[in-house]
PDB file of C-alpha atoms in Angstrom:
ATOM      1  CA  MET A   1     101.758 114.993  84.757  1.00 49.00           C
ATOM      2  CA  ILE A   2     100.113 112.083  86.579  1.00 63.00           C
ATOM      3  CA  ASP A   3      98.422 113.087  89.818  1.00 75.00           C
ATOM      4  CA  ILE A   4      99.432 110.478  92.415  1.00 85.00           C
ATOM      5  CA  HIS A   5      97.612 110.317  95.740  1.00 90.00           C
ATOM      6  CA  PRO A   6      99.891 111.532  98.585  1.00 92.00           C
ATOM      7  CA  ASP A   7      99.572 108.258 100.526  1.00 94.00           C
ATOM      8  CA  LEU A   8     100.358 106.179  97.442  1.00 95.00           C
ATOM      9  CA  ARG A   9     103.361 108.412  96.805  1.00 94.00           C
ATOM     10  CA  ALA A  10     104.434 108.016 100.435  1.00 94.00           C
ATOM     11  CA  GLY A  11     104.336 104.242 100.103  1.00 94.00           C
ATOM     12  CA  ILE A  12     106.457 104.321  96.949  1.00 95.00           C
ATOM     13  CA  ARG A  13     108.906 106.705  98.611  1.00 94.00           C
ATOM     14  CA  ASP A  14     109.192 104.581 101.761  1.00 93.00           C
ATOM     15  CA  SER A  15     109.878 101.470  99.686  1.00 92.00           C
ATOM     16  CA  VAL A  16     113.083 102.914  98.191  1.00 91.00           C
ATOM     17  CA  PRO A  17     115.377 101.759 101.058  1.00 87.00           C
ATOM     18  CA  PHE A  18     114.191  98.194 100.414  1.00 84.00           C
ATOM     19  CA  TYR A  19     115.852  98.220  97.008  1.00 87.00           C
ATOM     20  CA  LEU A  20     119.335  97.930  98.508  1.00 82.00           C
ATOM     21  CA  GLY A  21     118.391  94.397  99.487  1.00 81.00           C
ATOM     22  CA  ILE A  22     115.793  93.572  96.849  1.00 86.00           C
ATOM     23  CA  VAL A  23     117.874  94.309  93.741  1.00 87.00           C
ATOM     24  CA  PRO A  24     120.897  92.065  94.454  1.00 85.00           C
ATOM     25  CA  PHE A  25     118.650  89.328  95.863  1.00 85.00           C
ATOM     26  CA  ALA A  26     116.436  89.490  92.766  1.00 89.00           C
ATOM     27  CA  MET A  27     119.443  89.290  90.451  1.00 88.00           C
ATOM     28  CA  ILE A  28     120.807  86.246  92.277  1.00 85.00           C
ATOM     29  CA  THR A  29     117.361  84.654  92.075  1.00 88.00           C
ATOM     30  CA  GLY A  30     117.343  85.173  88.307  1.00 90.00           C
ATOM     31  CA  ILE A  31     120.822  83.684  88.025  1.00 86.00           C
ATOM     32  CA  ALA A  32     119.771  80.713  90.193  1.00 84.00           C
ATOM     33  CA  ALA A  33     116.804  80.077  87.907  1.00 87.00           C
ATOM     34  CA  ILE A  34     119.060  79.838  84.870  1.00 86.00           C
ATOM     35  CA  GLU A  35     121.504  77.628  86.785  1.00 81.00           C
ATOM     36  CA  ALA A  36     118.595  75.312  87.616  1.00 83.00           C
ATOM     37  CA  GLY A  37     117.781  74.893  83.933  1.00 85.00           C
ATOM     38  CA  LEU A  38     114.765  77.173  83.542  1.00 87.00           C
ATOM     39  CA  SER A  39     114.386  79.205  80.385  1.00 89.00           C
ATOM     40  CA  ALA A  40     114.570  82.994  80.587  1.00 90.00           C
ATOM     41  CA  GLU A  41     110.809  83.263  80.079  1.00 92.00           C
ATOM     42  CA  GLN A  42     110.051  80.671  82.775  1.00 91.00           C
ATOM     43  CA  ALA A  43     112.360  82.384  85.259  1.00 90.00           C
ATOM     44  CA  VAL A  44     110.832  85.823  84.774  1.00 92.00           C
ATOM     45  CA  VAL A  45     107.222  84.595  84.813  1.00 93.00           C
ATOM     46  CA  MET A  46     107.822  82.554  87.969  1.00 90.00           C
ATOM     47  CA  SER A  47     109.337  85.553  89.721  1.00 90.00           C
ATOM     48  CA  VAL A  48     106.457  87.813  88.712  1.00 93.00           C
ATOM     49  CA  VAL A  49     103.833  85.286  89.827  1.00 91.00           C
ATOM     50  CA  VAL A  50     105.503  83.947  92.985  1.00 89.00           C
ATOM     51  CA  PHE A  51     107.359  87.021  94.337  1.00 91.00           C
ATOM     52  CA  ALA A  52     109.074  85.149  97.201  1.00 87.00           C
ATOM     53  CA  GLY A  53     112.848  85.121  97.000  1.00 83.00           C
ATOM     54  CA  ALA A  54     113.856  82.534  99.611  1.00 81.00           C
ATOM     55  CA  SER A  55     111.275  79.975  98.495  1.00 86.00           C
ATOM     56  CA  GLN A  56     112.104  80.594  94.823  1.00 89.00           C
ATOM     57  CA  ILE A  57     115.791  79.894  95.382  1.00 84.00           C
ATOM     58  CA  ALA A  58     114.955  76.786  97.416  1.00 83.00           C
ATOM     59  CA  ALA A  59     112.673  75.639  94.599  1.00 86.00           C
ATOM     60  CA  PHE A  60     115.348  76.295  91.968  1.00 85.00           C
ATOM     61  CA  GLU A  61     117.876  74.298  93.957  1.00 80.00           C
ATOM     62  CA  LEU A  62     115.505  71.342  94.144  1.00 83.00           C
ATOM     63  CA  LEU A  63     114.508  71.626  90.484  1.00 83.00           C
ATOM     64  CA  GLY A  64     118.181  71.617  89.549  1.00 79.00           C
ATOM     65  CA  ASN A  65     118.516  68.326  91.424  1.00 79.00           C
ATOM     66  CA  SER A  66     115.465  66.839  89.659  1.00 81.00           C
ATOM     67  CA  ALA A  67     113.354  66.685  92.824  1.00 82.00           C
ATOM     68  CA  PRO A  68     109.679  65.693  92.406  1.00 86.00           C
ATOM     69  CA  LEU A  69     107.300  68.622  91.916  1.00 86.00           C
ATOM     70  CA  VAL A  70     105.435  67.828  95.150  1.00 87.00           C
ATOM     71  CA  VAL A  71     108.701  68.154  97.091  1.00 85.00           C
ATOM     72  CA  VAL A  72     109.484  71.469  95.395  1.00 86.00           C
ATOM     73  CA  ILE A  73     106.050  72.888  96.201  1.00 87.00           C
ATOM     74  CA  GLY A  74     106.065  71.517  99.746  1.00 86.00           C
ATOM     75  CA  THR A  75     109.444  73.047 100.496  1.00 84.00           C
ATOM     76  CA  ALA A  76     108.413  76.422  99.094  1.00 85.00           C
ATOM     77  CA  VAL A  77     105.279  76.378 101.253  1.00 86.00           C
ATOM     78  CA  VAL A  78     107.244  75.549 104.414  1.00 82.00           C
ATOM     79  CA  VAL A  79     109.788  78.287 103.717  1.00 80.00           C
ATOM     80  CA  ASN A  80     106.940  80.797 103.385  1.00 85.00           C
ATOM     81  CA  LEU A  81     104.880  79.725 106.395  1.00 82.00           C
ATOM     82  CA  ARG A  82     105.695  83.022 108.125  1.00 81.00           C
ATOM     83  CA  MET A  83     103.367  84.723 105.639  1.00 88.00           C
ATOM     84  CA  LEU A  84     100.434  83.136 107.487  1.00 86.00           C
ATOM     85  CA  MET A  85     101.424  85.046 110.607  1.00 84.00           C
ATOM     86  CA  TYR A  86     101.962  88.254 108.649  1.00 88.00           C
ATOM     87  CA  SER A  87      98.547  87.879 107.023  1.00 92.00           C
ATOM     88  CA  ALA A  88      96.780  87.254 110.315  1.00 90.00           C
ATOM     89  CA  SER A  89      98.456  90.312 111.806  1.00 90.00           C
ATOM     90  CA  ILE A  90      97.782  92.774 108.996  1.00 93.00           C
ATOM     91  CA  ALA A  91      94.349  91.508 107.865  1.00 93.00           C
ATOM     92  CA  PRO A  92      92.336  93.605 110.381  1.00 93.00           C
ATOM     93  CA  TYR A  93      93.497  96.776 108.614  1.00 94.00           C
ATOM     94  CA  PHE A  94      91.796  95.688 105.358  1.00 95.00           C
ATOM     95  CA  THR A  95      88.578  94.001 106.493  1.00 93.00           C
ATOM     96  CA  ARG A  96      86.333  96.494 104.687  1.00 93.00           C
ATOM     97  CA  TYR A  97      87.724  95.613 101.268  1.00 93.00           C
ATOM     98  CA  SER A  98      86.517  92.835  98.972  1.00 94.00           C
ATOM     99  CA  ARG A  99      88.173  89.434  98.720  1.00 93.00           C
ATOM    100  CA  ARG A 100      89.579  90.313  95.319  1.00 94.00           C
ATOM    101  CA  VAL A 101      91.283  93.398  96.674  1.00 94.00           C
ATOM    102  CA  ARG A 102      92.660  91.516  99.665  1.00 94.00           C
ATOM    103  CA  ALA A 103      93.917  88.735  97.392  1.00 93.00           C
ATOM    104  CA  ALA A 104      95.771  91.310  95.297  1.00 94.00           C
ATOM    105  CA  LEU A 105      97.242  92.842  98.451  1.00 94.00           C
ATOM    106  CA  ALA A 106      98.333  89.392  99.647  1.00 94.00           C
ATOM    107  CA  HIS A 107     100.362  88.882  96.482  1.00 94.00           C
ATOM    108  CA  VAL A 108     102.727  91.737  97.336  1.00 94.00           C
ATOM    109  CA  LEU A 109     103.041  90.847 101.035  1.00 94.00           C
ATOM    110  CA  VAL A 110     106.726  90.356 101.832  1.00 90.00           C
ATOM    111  CA  ASP A 111     108.780  90.917 104.986  1.00 86.00           C
ATOM    112  CA  GLN A 112     109.702  94.544 104.323  1.00 87.00           C
ATOM    113  CA  VAL A 113     106.215  95.572 103.176  1.00 91.00           C
ATOM    114  CA  TYR A 114     104.631  93.979 106.239  1.00 91.00           C
ATOM    115  CA  ALA A 115     107.037  95.578 108.718  1.00 88.00           C
ATOM    116  CA  MET A 116     106.826  99.066 107.195  1.00 90.00           C
ATOM    117  CA  SER A 117     103.023  98.960 106.824  1.00 93.00           C
ATOM    118  CA  VAL A 118     102.303  97.837 110.371  1.00 90.00           C
ATOM    119  CA  ALA A 119     104.696 100.443 111.781  1.00 89.00           C
ATOM    120  CA  GLU A 120     103.102 103.216 109.701  1.00 92.00           C
ATOM    121  CA  PHE A 121      99.521 102.175 110.473  1.00 92.00           C
ATOM    122  CA  SER A 122     100.208 102.110 114.217  1.00 89.00           C
ATOM    123  CA  ARG A 123     101.597 105.640 114.318  1.00 87.00           C
ATOM    124  CA  ASN A 124      99.533 107.399 111.641  1.00 88.00           C
ATOM    125  CA  ASP A 125      95.749 106.900 111.783  1.00 88.00           C
ATOM    126  CA  SER A 126      95.125 109.403 108.997  1.00 89.00           C
ATOM    127  CA  ARG A 127      97.060 107.384 106.435  1.00 91.00           C
ATOM    128  CA  ASP A 128      95.044 105.769 103.625  1.00 94.00           C
ATOM    129  CA  ARG A 129      96.099 102.210 104.372  1.00 95.00           C
ATOM    130  CA  LEU A 130      95.168 100.713 101.025  1.00 95.00           C
ATOM    131  CA  ARG A 131      97.063 103.293  98.992  1.00 95.00           C
ATOM    132  CA  TYR A 132     100.084 103.318 101.288  1.00 96.00           C
ATOM    133  CA  TYR A 133     100.346  99.527 101.323  1.00 96.00           C
ATOM    134  CA  ALA A 134      99.856  99.388  97.551  1.00 96.00           C
ATOM    135  CA  GLY A 135     102.639 101.930  97.084  1.00 95.00           C
ATOM    136  CA  LEU A 136     105.022  99.843  99.162  1.00 95.00           C
ATOM    137  CA  GLY A 137     104.029  96.476  97.739  1.00 95.00           C
ATOM    138  CA  VAL A 138     103.586  97.212  94.053  1.00 96.00           C
ATOM    139  CA  ALA A 139     106.780  99.270  93.836  1.00 96.00           C
ATOM    140  CA  SER A 140     108.732  96.464  95.538  1.00 94.00           C
ATOM    141  CA  TRP A 141     107.156  93.880  93.227  1.00 96.00           C
ATOM    142  CA  VAL A 142     108.076  95.865  90.103  1.00 96.00           C
ATOM    143  CA  VAL A 143     111.678  96.333  91.266  1.00 94.00           C
ATOM    144  CA  TRP A 144     111.889  92.651  92.159  1.00 94.00           C
ATOM    145  CA  SER A 145     110.610  91.588  88.739  1.00 95.00           C
ATOM    146  CA  VAL A 146     112.996  93.909  86.888  1.00 95.00           C
ATOM    147  CA  GLY A 147     115.879  92.778  89.097  1.00 92.00           C
ATOM    148  CA  THR A 148     115.103  89.136  88.396  1.00 93.00           C
ATOM    149  CA  ALA A 149     115.016  89.817  84.663  1.00 94.00           C
ATOM    150  CA  ALA A 150     118.417  91.491  84.951  1.00 92.00           C
ATOM    151  CA  GLY A 151     119.722  88.431  86.796  1.00 90.00           C
ATOM    152  CA  VAL A 152     118.333  86.177  84.070  1.00 91.00           C
ATOM    153  CA  LEU A 153     120.194  88.208  81.433  1.00 89.00           C
ATOM    154  CA  VAL A 154     123.396  87.930  83.454  1.00 83.00           C
ATOM    155  CA  GLY A 155     122.872  84.202  83.976  1.00 72.00           C
ATOM    156  CA  THR A 156     122.257  83.474  80.304  1.00 74.00           C
ATOM    157  CA  GLY A 157     125.427  85.384  79.397  1.00 69.00           C
ATOM    158  CA  VAL A 158     127.714  83.458  81.725  1.00 59.00           C
ATOM    159  CA  PRO A 159     129.717  80.621  80.106  1.00 60.00           C
ATOM    160  CA  PRO A 160     128.720  77.129  81.345  1.00 56.00           C
ATOM    161  CA  ALA A 161     132.235  76.597  82.713  1.00 55.00           C
ATOM    162  CA  LEU A 162     131.772  79.535  85.101  1.00 53.00           C
ATOM    163  CA  GLU A 163     129.101  78.348  87.512  1.00 57.00           C
ATOM    164  CA  LEU A 164     127.433  80.950  89.716  1.00 54.00           C
ATOM    165  CA  SER A 165     125.572  78.512  91.951  1.00 55.00           C
ATOM    166  CA  PHE A 166     127.958  79.327  94.795  1.00 57.00           C
ATOM    167  CA  ALA A 167     125.946  82.527  95.296  1.00 55.00           C
ATOM    168  CA  ILE A 168     122.877  80.606  96.467  1.00 55.00           C
ATOM    169  CA  PRO A 169     124.208  79.485  99.877  1.00 60.00           C
ATOM    170  CA  LEU A 170     125.713  82.951 100.376  1.00 58.00           C
ATOM    171  CA  VAL A 171     122.254  84.489 100.030  1.00 53.00           C
ATOM    172  CA  PHE A 172     120.805  82.169 102.646  1.00 59.00           C
ATOM    173  CA  VAL A 173     123.679  82.901 105.017  1.00 63.00           C
ATOM    174  CA  ALA A 174     123.046  86.641 104.564  1.00 57.00           C
ATOM    175  CA  LEU A 175     119.357  86.107 105.366  1.00 55.00           C
ATOM    176  CA  LEU A 176     120.064  83.822 108.313  1.00 66.00           C
ATOM    177  CA  VAL A 177     122.674  85.676 110.349  1.00 66.00           C
ATOM    178  CA  PRO A 178     120.636  88.846 111.146  1.00 62.00           C
ATOM    179  CA  SER A 179     117.728  86.718 112.384  1.00 64.00           C
ATOM    180  CA  LEU A 180     119.745  84.874 115.035  1.00 74.00           C
ATOM    181  CA  LYS A 181     118.604  87.050 117.922  1.00 75.00           C
ATOM    182  CA  ASP A 182     117.528  84.599 120.639  1.00 83.00           C
ATOM    183  CA  ARG A 183     117.660  80.959 121.734  1.00 88.00           C
ATOM    184  CA  PRO A 184     114.697  79.703 119.682  1.00 84.00           C
ATOM    185  CA  THR A 185     116.049  81.115 116.388  1.00 84.00           C
ATOM    186  CA  ILE A 186     119.593  79.895 117.117  1.00 88.00           C
ATOM    187  CA  ALA A 187     118.311  76.426 118.010  1.00 88.00           C
ATOM    188  CA  ALA A 188     116.149  76.336 114.876  1.00 85.00           C
ATOM    189  CA  ALA A 189     119.091  77.352 112.687  1.00 84.00           C
ATOM    190  CA  ILE A 190     121.434  74.740 114.166  1.00 90.00           C
ATOM    191  CA  VAL A 191     118.911  71.906 114.013  1.00 88.00           C
ATOM    192  CA  SER A 192     117.678  72.737 110.514  1.00 84.00           C
ATOM    193  CA  GLY A 193     121.233  72.913 109.164  1.00 82.00           C
ATOM    194  CA  ALA A 194     122.250  69.686 110.868  1.00 88.00           C
ATOM    195  CA  GLY A 195     119.027  67.995 109.823  1.00 83.00           C
ATOM    196  CA  ALA A 196     119.501  68.959 106.179  1.00 78.00           C
ATOM    197  CA  LEU A 197     123.076  67.616 106.220  1.00 82.00           C
ATOM    198  CA  ILE A 198     122.087  64.351 107.889  1.00 88.00           C
ATOM    199  CA  ALA A 199     119.190  63.902 105.460  1.00 79.00           C
ATOM    200  CA  VAL A 200     121.239  64.501 102.308  1.00 75.00           C
ATOM    201  CA  GLY A 201     120.748  60.896 101.223  1.00 75.00           C
ATOM    202  CA  VAL A 202     117.002  60.861 101.802  1.00 74.00           C
ATOM    203  CA  PRO A 203     115.096  59.870  98.628  1.00 69.00           C
ATOM    204  CA  PHE A 204     113.449  62.508  96.407  1.00 63.00           C
ATOM    205  CA  ASN A 205     115.805  65.256  97.647  1.00 61.00           C
ATOM    206  CA  LEU A 206     113.790  65.678 100.832  1.00 70.00           C
ATOM    207  CA  GLY A 207     116.819  66.741 102.856  1.00 72.00           C
ATOM    208  CA  LEU A 208     116.015  70.455 102.752  1.00 70.00           C
ATOM    209  CA  PHE A 209     112.389  69.787 103.652  1.00 75.00           C
ATOM    210  CA  VAL A 210     113.385  67.554 106.583  1.00 80.00           C
ATOM    211  CA  GLY A 211     115.851  70.138 107.850  1.00 79.00           C
ATOM    212  CA  THR A 212     113.326  72.969 107.598  1.00 78.00           C
ATOM    213  CA  VAL A 213     110.537  71.133 109.404  1.00 83.00           C
ATOM    214  CA  SER A 214     112.834  69.839 112.149  1.00 87.00           C
ATOM    215  CA  GLY A 215     114.289  73.329 112.693  1.00 84.00           C
ATOM    216  CA  ILE A 216     110.834  74.908 112.987  1.00 82.00           C
ATOM    217  CA  ALA A 217     109.712  72.214 115.433  1.00 87.00           C
ATOM    218  CA  VAL A 218     112.760  72.629 117.677  1.00 89.00           C
ATOM    219  CA  GLY A 219     112.535  76.425 117.559  1.00 85.00           C
ATOM    220  CA  LEU A 220     108.893  76.336 118.659  1.00 85.00           C
ATOM    221  CA  ALA A 221     109.717  73.825 121.399  1.00 89.00           C
ATOM    222  CA  VAL A 222     112.538  75.985 122.763  1.00 88.00           C
ATOM    223  CA  GLU A 223     110.305  79.071 122.694  1.00 85.00           C
ATOM    224  CA  ALA A 224     107.489  77.223 124.507  1.00 83.00           C
ATOM    225  CA  TRP A 225     109.939  75.939 127.115  1.00 87.00           C
ATOM    226  CA  GLY A 226     111.263  79.454 127.717  1.00 78.00           C
ATOM    227  CA  ASN A 227     107.753  80.825 128.261  1.00 74.00           C
ATOM    228  CA  ARG A 228     106.896  78.285 130.959  1.00 68.00           C
TER     229      ARG A 228
END
């Protein structure tokens, strides 16, 4: 029997509730990859390497519309800008580790892992932070990768006449609604949606990028105005 450190085990255990959201999202991401024209191998490798559901689906949507690679990458970066804030917030807990270790930890940094880690670190000083975080992050990454592979298998088995691309906007709606908690987020959502619709005809499929940037700008402006 493998002897697992208690804090590593605790991280794995605490990651289990995440799977209710990770598994269906991962499967839809795998399906979206196939719908966008990626091969099964490409879809799985991308999910393992990127590990960022919202930006992956946005990238697949753009790839399916033959958008330039620079637009695809730029959009994915904008969608994941919140990771900069997460990294700045959680970095002080891991300053004593090498850059290689911190780079590995950064790869498994997602919303749920960040929120659970920060909450645990603030209330339990005796917790081995590296092991606990690794338990949360690596377990979530493995489940995500397996879930994506399952979605790829489902996507490759669906007849071409039965398109599943309708699931993509449903995922974004499910992610959006719970986050509409105050004026800045509501303003950002309205402006980004309207901006993307208005910019549908913009060359190189830049509509999503335009909508995202405009929404972020308006959200920040509304928040700054409210803090005056």
